[in-house]
Tab-separated table of C-alpha atoms and ligand atoms in Angstrom:
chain	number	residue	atom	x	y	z
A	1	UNK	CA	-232.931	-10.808	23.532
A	2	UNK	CA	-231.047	-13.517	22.258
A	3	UNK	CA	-227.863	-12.815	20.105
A	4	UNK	CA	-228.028	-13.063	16.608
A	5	UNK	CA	-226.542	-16.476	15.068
A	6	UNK	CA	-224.531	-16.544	12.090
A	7	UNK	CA	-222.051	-18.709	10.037
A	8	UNK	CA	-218.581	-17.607	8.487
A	9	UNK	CA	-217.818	-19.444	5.621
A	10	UNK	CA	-214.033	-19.468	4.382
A	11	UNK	CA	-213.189	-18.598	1.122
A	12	UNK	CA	-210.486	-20.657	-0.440
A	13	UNK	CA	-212.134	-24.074	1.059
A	14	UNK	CA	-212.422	-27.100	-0.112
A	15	UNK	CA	-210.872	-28.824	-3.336
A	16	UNK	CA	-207.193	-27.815	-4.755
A	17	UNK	CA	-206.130	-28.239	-8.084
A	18	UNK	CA	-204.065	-31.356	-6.982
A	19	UNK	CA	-206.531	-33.166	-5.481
A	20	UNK	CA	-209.342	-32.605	-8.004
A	21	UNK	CA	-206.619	-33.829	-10.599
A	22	UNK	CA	-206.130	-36.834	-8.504
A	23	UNK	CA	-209.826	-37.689	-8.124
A	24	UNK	CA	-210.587	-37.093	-11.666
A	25	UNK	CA	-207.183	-39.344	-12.662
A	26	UNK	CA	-209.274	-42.784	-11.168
A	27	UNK	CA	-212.649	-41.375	-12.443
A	28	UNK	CA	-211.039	-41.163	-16.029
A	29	UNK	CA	-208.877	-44.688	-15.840
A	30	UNK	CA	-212.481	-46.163	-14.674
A	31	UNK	CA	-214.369	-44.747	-17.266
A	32	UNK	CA	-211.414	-46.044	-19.832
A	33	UNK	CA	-210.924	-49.293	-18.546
A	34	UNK	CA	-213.547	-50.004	-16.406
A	35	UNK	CA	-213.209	-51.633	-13.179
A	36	UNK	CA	-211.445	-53.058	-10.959
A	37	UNK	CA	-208.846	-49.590	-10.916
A	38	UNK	CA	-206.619	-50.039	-8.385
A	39	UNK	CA	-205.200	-47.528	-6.196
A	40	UNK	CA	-202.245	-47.052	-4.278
A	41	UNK	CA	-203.287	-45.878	-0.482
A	42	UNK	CA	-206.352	-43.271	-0.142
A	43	UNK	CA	-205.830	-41.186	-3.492
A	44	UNK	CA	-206.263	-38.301	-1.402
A	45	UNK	CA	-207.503	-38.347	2.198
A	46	UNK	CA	-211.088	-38.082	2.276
A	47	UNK	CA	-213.221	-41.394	3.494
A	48	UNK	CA	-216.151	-39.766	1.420
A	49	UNK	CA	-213.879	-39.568	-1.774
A	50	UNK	CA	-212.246	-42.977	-0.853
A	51	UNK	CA	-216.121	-44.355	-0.132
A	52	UNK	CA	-217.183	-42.797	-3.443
A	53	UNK	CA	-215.000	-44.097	-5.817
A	54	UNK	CA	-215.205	-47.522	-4.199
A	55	UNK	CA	-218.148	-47.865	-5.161
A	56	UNK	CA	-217.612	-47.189	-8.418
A	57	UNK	CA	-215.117	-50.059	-8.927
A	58	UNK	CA	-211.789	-48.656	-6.969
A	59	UNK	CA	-209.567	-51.044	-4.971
A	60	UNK	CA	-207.833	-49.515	-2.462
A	61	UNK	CA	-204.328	-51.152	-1.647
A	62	UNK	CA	-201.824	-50.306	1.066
A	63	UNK	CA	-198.491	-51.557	-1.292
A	64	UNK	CA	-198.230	-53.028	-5.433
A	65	UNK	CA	-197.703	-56.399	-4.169
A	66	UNK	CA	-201.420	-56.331	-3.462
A	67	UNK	CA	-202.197	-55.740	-6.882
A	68	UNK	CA	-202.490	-58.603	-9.763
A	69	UNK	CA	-199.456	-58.708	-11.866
A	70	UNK	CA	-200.189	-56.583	-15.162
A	71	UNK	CA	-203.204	-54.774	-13.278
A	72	UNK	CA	-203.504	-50.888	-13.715
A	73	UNK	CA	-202.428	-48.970	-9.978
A	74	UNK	CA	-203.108	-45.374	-9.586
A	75	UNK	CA	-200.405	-43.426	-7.621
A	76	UNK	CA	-201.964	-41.229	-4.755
A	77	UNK	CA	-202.253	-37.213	-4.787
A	78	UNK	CA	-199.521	-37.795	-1.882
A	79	UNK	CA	-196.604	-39.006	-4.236
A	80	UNK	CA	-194.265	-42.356	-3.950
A	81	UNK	CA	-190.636	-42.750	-3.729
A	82	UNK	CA	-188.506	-44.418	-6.813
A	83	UNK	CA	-188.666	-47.867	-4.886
A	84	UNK	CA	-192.546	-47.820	-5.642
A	85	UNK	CA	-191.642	-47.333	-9.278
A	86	UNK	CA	-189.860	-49.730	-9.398
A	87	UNK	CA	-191.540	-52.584	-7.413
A	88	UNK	CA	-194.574	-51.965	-9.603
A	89	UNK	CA	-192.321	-52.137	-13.093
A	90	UNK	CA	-191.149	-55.319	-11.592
A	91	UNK	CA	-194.698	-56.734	-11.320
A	92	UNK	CA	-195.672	-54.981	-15.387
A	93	UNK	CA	-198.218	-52.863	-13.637
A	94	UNK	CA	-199.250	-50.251	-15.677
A	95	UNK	CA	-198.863	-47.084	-13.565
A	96	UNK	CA	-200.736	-43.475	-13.146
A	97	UNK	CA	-199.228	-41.091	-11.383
A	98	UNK	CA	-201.866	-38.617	-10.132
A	99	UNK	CA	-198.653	-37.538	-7.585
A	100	UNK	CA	-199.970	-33.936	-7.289
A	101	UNK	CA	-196.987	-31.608	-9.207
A	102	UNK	CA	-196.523	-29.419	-6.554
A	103	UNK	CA	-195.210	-32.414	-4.255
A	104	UNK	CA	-193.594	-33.560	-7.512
A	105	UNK	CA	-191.386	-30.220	-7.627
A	106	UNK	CA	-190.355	-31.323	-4.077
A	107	UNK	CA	-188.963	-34.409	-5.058
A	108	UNK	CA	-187.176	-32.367	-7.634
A	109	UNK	CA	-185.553	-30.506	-5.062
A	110	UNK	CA	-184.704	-33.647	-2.907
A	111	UNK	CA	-182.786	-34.916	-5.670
A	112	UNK	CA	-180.874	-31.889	-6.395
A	113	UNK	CA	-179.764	-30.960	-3.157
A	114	UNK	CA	-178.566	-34.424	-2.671
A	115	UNK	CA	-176.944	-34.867	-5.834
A	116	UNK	CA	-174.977	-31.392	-4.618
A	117	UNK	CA	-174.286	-33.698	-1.497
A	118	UNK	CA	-176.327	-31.245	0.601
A	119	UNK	CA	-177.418	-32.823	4.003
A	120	UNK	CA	-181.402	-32.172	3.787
A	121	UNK	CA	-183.508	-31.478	6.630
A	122	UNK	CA	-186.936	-32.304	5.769
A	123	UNK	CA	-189.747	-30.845	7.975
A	124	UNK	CA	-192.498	-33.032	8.062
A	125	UNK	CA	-194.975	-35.282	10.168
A	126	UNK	CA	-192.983	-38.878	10.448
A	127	UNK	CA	-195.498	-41.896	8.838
A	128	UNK	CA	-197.185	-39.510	6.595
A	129	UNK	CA	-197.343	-40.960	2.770
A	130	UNK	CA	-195.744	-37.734	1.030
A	131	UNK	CA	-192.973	-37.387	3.726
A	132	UNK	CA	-192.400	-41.333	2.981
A	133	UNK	CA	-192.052	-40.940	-1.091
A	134	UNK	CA	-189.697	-37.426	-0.383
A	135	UNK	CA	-187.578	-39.422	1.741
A	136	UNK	CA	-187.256	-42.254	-0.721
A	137	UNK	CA	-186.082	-39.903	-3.257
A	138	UNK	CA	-182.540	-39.757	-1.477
A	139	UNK	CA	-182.861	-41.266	2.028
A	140	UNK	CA	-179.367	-41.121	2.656
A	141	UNK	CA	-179.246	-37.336	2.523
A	142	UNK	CA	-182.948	-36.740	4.067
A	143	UNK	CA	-183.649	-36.417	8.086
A	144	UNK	CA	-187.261	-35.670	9.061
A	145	UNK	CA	-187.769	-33.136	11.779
A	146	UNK	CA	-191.483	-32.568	13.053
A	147	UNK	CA	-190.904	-29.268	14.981
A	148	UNK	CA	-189.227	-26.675	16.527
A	149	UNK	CA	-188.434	-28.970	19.454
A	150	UNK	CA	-186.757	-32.100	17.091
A	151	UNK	CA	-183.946	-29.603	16.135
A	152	UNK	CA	-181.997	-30.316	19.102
A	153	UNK	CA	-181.351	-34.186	17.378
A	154	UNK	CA	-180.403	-32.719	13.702
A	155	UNK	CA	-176.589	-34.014	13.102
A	156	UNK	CA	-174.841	-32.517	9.774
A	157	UNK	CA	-171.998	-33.329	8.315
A	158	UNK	CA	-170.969	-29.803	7.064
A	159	UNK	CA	-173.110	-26.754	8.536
A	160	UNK	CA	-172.088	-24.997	5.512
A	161	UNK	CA	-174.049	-27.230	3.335
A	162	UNK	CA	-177.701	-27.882	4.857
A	163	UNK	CA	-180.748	-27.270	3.451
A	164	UNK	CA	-184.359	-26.968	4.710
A	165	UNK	CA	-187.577	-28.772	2.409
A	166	UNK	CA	-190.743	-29.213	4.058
A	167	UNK	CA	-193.979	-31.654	3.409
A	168	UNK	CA	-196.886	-29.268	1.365
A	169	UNK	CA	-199.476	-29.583	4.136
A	170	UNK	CA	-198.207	-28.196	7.379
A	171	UNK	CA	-198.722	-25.246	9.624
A	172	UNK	CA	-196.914	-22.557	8.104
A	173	UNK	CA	-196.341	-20.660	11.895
A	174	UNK	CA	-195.067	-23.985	13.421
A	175	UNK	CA	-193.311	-24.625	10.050
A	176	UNK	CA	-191.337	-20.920	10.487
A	177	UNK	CA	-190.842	-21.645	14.170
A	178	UNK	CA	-189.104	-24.950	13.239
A	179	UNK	CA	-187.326	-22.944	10.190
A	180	UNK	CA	-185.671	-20.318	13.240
A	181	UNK	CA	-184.669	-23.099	15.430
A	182	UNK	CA	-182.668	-24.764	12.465
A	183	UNK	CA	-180.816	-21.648	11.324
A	184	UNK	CA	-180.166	-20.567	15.620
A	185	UNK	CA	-177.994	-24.121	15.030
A	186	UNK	CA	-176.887	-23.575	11.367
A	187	UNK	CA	-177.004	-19.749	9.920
A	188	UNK	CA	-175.938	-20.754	7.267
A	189	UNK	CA	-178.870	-23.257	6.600
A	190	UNK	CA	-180.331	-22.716	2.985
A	191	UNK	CA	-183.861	-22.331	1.850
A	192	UNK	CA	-185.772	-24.040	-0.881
A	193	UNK	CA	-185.515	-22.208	-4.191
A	194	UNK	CA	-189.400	-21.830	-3.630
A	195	UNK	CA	-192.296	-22.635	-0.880
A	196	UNK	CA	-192.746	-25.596	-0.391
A	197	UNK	CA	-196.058	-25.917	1.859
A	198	UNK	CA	-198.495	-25.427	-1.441
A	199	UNK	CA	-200.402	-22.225	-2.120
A	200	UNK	CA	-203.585	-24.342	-1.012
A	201	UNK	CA	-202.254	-25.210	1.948
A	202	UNK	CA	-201.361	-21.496	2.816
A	203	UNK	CA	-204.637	-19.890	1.301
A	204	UNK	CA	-206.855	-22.282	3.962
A	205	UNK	CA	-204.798	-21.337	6.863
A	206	UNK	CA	-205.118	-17.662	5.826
A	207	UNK	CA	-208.380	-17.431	5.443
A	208	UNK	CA	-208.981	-19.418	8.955
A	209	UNK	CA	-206.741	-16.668	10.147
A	210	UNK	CA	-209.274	-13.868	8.958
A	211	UNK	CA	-212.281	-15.665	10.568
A	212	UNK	CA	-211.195	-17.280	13.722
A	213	UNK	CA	-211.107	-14.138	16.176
A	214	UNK	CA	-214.223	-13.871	15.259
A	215	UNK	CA	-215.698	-17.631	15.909
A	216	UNK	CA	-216.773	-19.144	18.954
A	217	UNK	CA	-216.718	-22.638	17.132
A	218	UNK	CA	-214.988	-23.285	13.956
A	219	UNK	CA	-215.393	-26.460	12.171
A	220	UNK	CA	-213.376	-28.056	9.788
A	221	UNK	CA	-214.664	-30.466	7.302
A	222	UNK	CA	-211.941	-33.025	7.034
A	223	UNK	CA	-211.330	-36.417	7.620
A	224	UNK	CA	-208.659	-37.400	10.606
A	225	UNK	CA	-205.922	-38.606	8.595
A	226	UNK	CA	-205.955	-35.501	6.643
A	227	UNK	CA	-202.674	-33.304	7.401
A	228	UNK	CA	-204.224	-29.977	5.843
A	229	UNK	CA	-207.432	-30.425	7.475
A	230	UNK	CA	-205.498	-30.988	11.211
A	231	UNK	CA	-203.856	-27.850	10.108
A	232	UNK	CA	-207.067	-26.114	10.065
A	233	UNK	CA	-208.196	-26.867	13.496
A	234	UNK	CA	-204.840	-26.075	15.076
A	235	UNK	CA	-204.681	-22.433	13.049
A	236	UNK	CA	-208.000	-21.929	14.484
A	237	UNK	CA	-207.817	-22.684	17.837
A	238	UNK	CA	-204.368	-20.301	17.546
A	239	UNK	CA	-205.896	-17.655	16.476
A	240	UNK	CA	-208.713	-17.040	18.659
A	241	UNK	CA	-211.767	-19.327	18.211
A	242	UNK	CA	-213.039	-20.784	21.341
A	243	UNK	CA	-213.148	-24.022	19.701
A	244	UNK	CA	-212.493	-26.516	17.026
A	245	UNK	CA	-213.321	-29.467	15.409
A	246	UNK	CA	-212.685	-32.088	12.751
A	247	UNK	CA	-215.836	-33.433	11.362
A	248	UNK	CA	-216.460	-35.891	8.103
A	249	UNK	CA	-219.741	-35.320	7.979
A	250	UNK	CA	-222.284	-33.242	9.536
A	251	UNK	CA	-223.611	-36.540	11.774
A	252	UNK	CA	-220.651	-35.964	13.279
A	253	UNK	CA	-221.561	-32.910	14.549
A	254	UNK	CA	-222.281	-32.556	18.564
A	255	UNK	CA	-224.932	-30.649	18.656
A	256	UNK	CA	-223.756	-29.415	22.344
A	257	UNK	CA	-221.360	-27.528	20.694
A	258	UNK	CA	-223.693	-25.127	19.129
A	259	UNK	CA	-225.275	-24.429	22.591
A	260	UNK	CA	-225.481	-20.668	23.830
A	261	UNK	CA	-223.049	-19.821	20.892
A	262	UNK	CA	-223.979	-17.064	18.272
A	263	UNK	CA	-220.983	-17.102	15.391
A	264	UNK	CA	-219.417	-20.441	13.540
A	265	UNK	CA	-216.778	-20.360	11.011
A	266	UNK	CA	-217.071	-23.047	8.648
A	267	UNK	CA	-214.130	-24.100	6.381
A	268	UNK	CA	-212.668	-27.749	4.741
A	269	UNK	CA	-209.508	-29.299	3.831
A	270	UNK	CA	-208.335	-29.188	0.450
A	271	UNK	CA	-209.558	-32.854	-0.461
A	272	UNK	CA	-212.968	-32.138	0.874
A	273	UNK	CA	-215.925	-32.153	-1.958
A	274	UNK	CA	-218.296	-28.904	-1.186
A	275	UNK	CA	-221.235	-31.344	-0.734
A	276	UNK	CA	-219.958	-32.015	2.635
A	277	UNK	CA	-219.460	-28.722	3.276
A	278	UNK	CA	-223.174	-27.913	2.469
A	279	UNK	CA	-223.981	-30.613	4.543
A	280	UNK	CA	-222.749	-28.954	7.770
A	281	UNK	CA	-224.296	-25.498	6.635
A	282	UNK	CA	-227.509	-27.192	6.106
A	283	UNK	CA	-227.221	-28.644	9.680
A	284	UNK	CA	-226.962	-25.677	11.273
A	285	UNK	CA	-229.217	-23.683	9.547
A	286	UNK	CA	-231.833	-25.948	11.255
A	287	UNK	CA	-230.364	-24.913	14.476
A	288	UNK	CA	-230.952	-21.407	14.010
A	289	UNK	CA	-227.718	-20.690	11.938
A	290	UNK	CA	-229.773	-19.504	8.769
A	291	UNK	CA	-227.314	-16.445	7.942
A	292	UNK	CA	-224.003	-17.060	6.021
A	293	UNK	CA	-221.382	-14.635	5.096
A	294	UNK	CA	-218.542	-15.917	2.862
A	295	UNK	CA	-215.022	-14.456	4.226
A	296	UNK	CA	-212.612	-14.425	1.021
A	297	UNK	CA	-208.941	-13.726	1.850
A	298	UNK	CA	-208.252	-15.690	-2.195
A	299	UNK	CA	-209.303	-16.251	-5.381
A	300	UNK	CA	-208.088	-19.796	-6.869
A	301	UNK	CA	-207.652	-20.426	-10.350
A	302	UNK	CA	-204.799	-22.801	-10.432
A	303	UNK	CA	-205.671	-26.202	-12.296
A	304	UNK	CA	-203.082	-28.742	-13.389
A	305	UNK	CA	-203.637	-31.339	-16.902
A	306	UNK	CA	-204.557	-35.016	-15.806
A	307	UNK	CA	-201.667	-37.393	-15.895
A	308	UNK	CA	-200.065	-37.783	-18.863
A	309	UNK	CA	-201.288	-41.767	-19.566
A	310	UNK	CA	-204.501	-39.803	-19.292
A	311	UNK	CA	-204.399	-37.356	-21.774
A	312	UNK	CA	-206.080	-38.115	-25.127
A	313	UNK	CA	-203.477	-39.065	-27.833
A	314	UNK	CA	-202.145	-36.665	-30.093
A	315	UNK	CA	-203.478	-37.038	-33.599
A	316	UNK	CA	-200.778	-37.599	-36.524
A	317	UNK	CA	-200.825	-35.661	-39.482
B	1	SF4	S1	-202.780	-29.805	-0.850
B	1	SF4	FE1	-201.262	-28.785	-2.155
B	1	SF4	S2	-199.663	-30.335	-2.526
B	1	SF4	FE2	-201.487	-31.409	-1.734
B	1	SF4	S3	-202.600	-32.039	-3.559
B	1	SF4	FE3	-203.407	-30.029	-2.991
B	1	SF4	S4	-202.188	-28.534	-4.189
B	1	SF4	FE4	-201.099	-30.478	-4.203
């Protein structure tokens, strides 16, 4: 008899409260001043979102220079560093920043510790927008490290005064691994006065966790240039699923992978819309994959306000 074939499907998935802040920020500034919005890099990184809103009137721009002198520029979910501020004040653009607050609270940090002339060892993937704007924020004081084995290179000037901050979106494992290697060279290397990989970020990778020993294919919803989503796949395949992939869209699913297979865990990164995500279940339910269990390691209520140049004006009295 042939086994029975089912789907897991994580619970947290999909949207955080950063992200749907960020997406909503150029829905509202379109719906306020109508198009063309433009937008700093992907707003978050999702071709689907990025597709969507480009059709509704959203340029997408890799720097401000692109953008027409006294034109409105969104910020990205990812954050920028003070020289973006002030290249776009230089050109009278008139800014949102949908910078999600949790990366914001990083920046915070950056400045601190380097204002306390701490040396700052910031673990993070090297190119990646948000490790780019953290940087900025003091790049005197910053080094980027992208794992356990990029220790060996760290140079301090004092041991005694070194602290760790880390991108939001990374493998919290590797992320600990790197953390141990740092303090084996500097015990007395200080941590941030809070996480810093976001509680969306961890809640994913949990709930992956839960459902992976269980999968012989989990896929991620999540487009490549996604840092979360990557995260997925890796925490997956690390944690017992026979396999792993990184799909947009259900298209992109092989459907080789499904053969002789009886259990897939199904999960997205945390700029994914759930309509992709239903999508892939749909898919396989024509395969034979008609029964879905939901595996919830989290509830999420977390939401942030929309920018403030977003918010509707206070009434005087
Ligand atoms: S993944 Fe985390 S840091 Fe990034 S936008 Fe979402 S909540 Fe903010």
């Amino acid at each position: 008899m042939a086994e029975s074939k089912r789907v897991l499907l994580a619970s947290p998935r999909g949207y955080c409260a950063g992200v749907d802040r960020a997406v909503e920020a150029v829905e509202r500034a379109l719906d306020k001043h109508g198009a063309p919005v433009y937008v700093r890099k992907e707003i978050v990184h999702n071709r689907h979102v990025v597709d969507t809103l480009t059709d509704r009137g959203a340029i997408f721009v890799n720097e401000t220079d692109e953008v027409p002198e006294g034109a409105i520029v969104v910020f990205s979910a990812h954050g920028v560093s003070p020289e973006v501020h002030r290249t776009a004040a230089e050109r009278s653009l008139q800014t949102i920043d949908a910078t999600c607050p949790l990366v914001t609270k990083v920046h915070q940090e950056a400045k601190r510790f380097a204002r306390d002339d701490y040396d700052i060892v910031l673990v993070g993937h090297e190119g990646h927008e948000e490790v780019e704007g953290t940087a900025g924020e003091a790049p005197e004081h910053i080094q980027l490290v992208d794992g356990p084995d990029a220790v060996d290179n760290v140079e301090v000037r004092d041991p005694e005064r070194v602290v760790w901050l880390s991108q939001t979106t990374l493998s919290v494992d590797e992320t600990m691994q790197t953390v141990k290697r740092l303090r084996e060279k500097f015990p007395n290397l200080n941590d941030p006065p809070s996480d810093d990989i976001c509680y969306a970020t961890q809640n994913r990778q949990v709930a992956v966790k839960a459902m992976a020993p269980k999968c012989d294919l989990v896929i991620v919803v999540g487009s490549q240039n996604s840092s979360n989503s990557q995260r997925l796949v890796e925490v997956a395949l690390q944690n017992g699923a026979s396999a792993s992939y990184l799909v947009d869209y259900a298209r992109d699913i092989d459907l080789a992978w499904l053969d002789g297979i009886s259990t897939i865990g199904v999960t997205s990164g945390a700029s994914v819309p759930e309509i992709l995500v239903r999508g892939v279940i749909d898919l396989v339910a024509e395969h034979g994959f008609e029964d879905v269990e939901t595996i919830t390691t989290a509830e999420e209520t977390l939401t942030f306000a929309l920018p403030r140049e977003l918010r509707p004006a206070r009434s005087a009295n």
